[in-house]
Amino acid sequence: IRQSVKSDRLGRFVVPSLPQDSYRVTVTKAGFTEAVAEEVRVAIGESPSLRLTLEVAAAAQAVTVNAEVSALRTDTPER
């Protein structure tokens, strides 16, 4: 089973009608690292509570330099 849900402003979320089983919960948000909870057990009549923390992701910066090389002329002293 794969479901996507959104949390409220306090970070709470509900996934309705999950069958009794163990689940992997992944939390993502742009600009933050991913948080994962393994083996979250859901039993009939229970509402498991998770505490996951998202950390600010490291800023990535890339610089690309392109240059053209002019041919060196050896037959004349001019540049």
XYZ file of C-alpha atoms in Angstrom:
79
model
C 0.000 0.000 0.000
C 1.321 3.417 -0.923
C -0.535 6.556 0.136
C 0.448 10.212 0.185
C -1.080 12.579 2.718
C -0.366 16.139 3.813
C 0.161 17.239 7.385
C -1.629 20.122 9.062
C 0.219 23.265 10.216
C 1.323 21.443 13.396
C 2.741 18.497 11.455
C -0.065 16.092 12.324
C -1.392 13.724 9.701
C -3.956 10.937 9.427
C -3.971 8.007 7.034
C -7.496 6.601 7.234
C -8.494 2.953 6.821
C -5.066 1.307 7.011
C -5.170 -2.459 7.444
C -3.424 -3.875 10.508
C 0.253 -4.320 9.538
C 3.734 -2.781 9.800
C 4.516 0.220 7.640
C 7.407 2.402 6.551
C 6.602 6.118 6.897
C 8.580 8.641 4.856
C 8.268 12.400 5.407
C 9.534 14.844 2.782
C 9.507 18.592 2.249
C 11.433 20.623 -0.318
C 14.568 22.133 1.214
C 14.741 19.545 4.024
C 16.273 16.106 4.463
C 13.978 13.087 4.306
C 12.852 11.478 7.588
C 11.930 7.788 7.737
C 10.280 5.604 10.388
C 10.625 1.853 9.798
C 8.315 -0.864 11.126
C 5.484 1.404 12.306
C 2.919 -1.057 13.607
C -0.758 -0.302 13.083
C -3.251 -2.368 15.072
C -7.045 -2.312 14.988
C -8.410 0.562 17.056
C -4.994 2.182 17.629
C -3.532 5.440 16.323
C 0.258 5.271 16.467
C 2.096 8.512 17.135
C 5.396 9.340 15.424
C 7.991 11.992 16.181
C 10.048 12.676 13.083
C 12.323 15.669 12.601
C 13.149 17.221 9.256
C 16.507 18.976 9.102
C 17.382 21.804 6.752
C 19.183 20.342 3.749
C 22.657 21.531 2.891
C 22.705 24.169 0.199
C 24.128 22.891 -3.044
C 25.894 25.249 -5.379
C 27.436 24.514 -8.726
C 29.513 26.813 -10.890
C 30.083 25.984 -14.532
C 32.719 27.818 -16.550
C 32.833 27.541 -20.320
C 35.628 29.054 -22.370
C 36.749 28.895 -25.948
C 40.414 28.492 -26.700
C 41.707 30.366 -29.711
C 44.186 28.604 -31.940
C 47.845 29.519 -31.427
C 49.423 30.794 -34.629
C 53.055 29.887 -34.962
C 53.579 31.264 -38.493
C 53.420 34.962 -37.442
C 54.562 36.977 -34.362
C 51.106 38.601 -34.039
C 48.657 37.647 -31.346
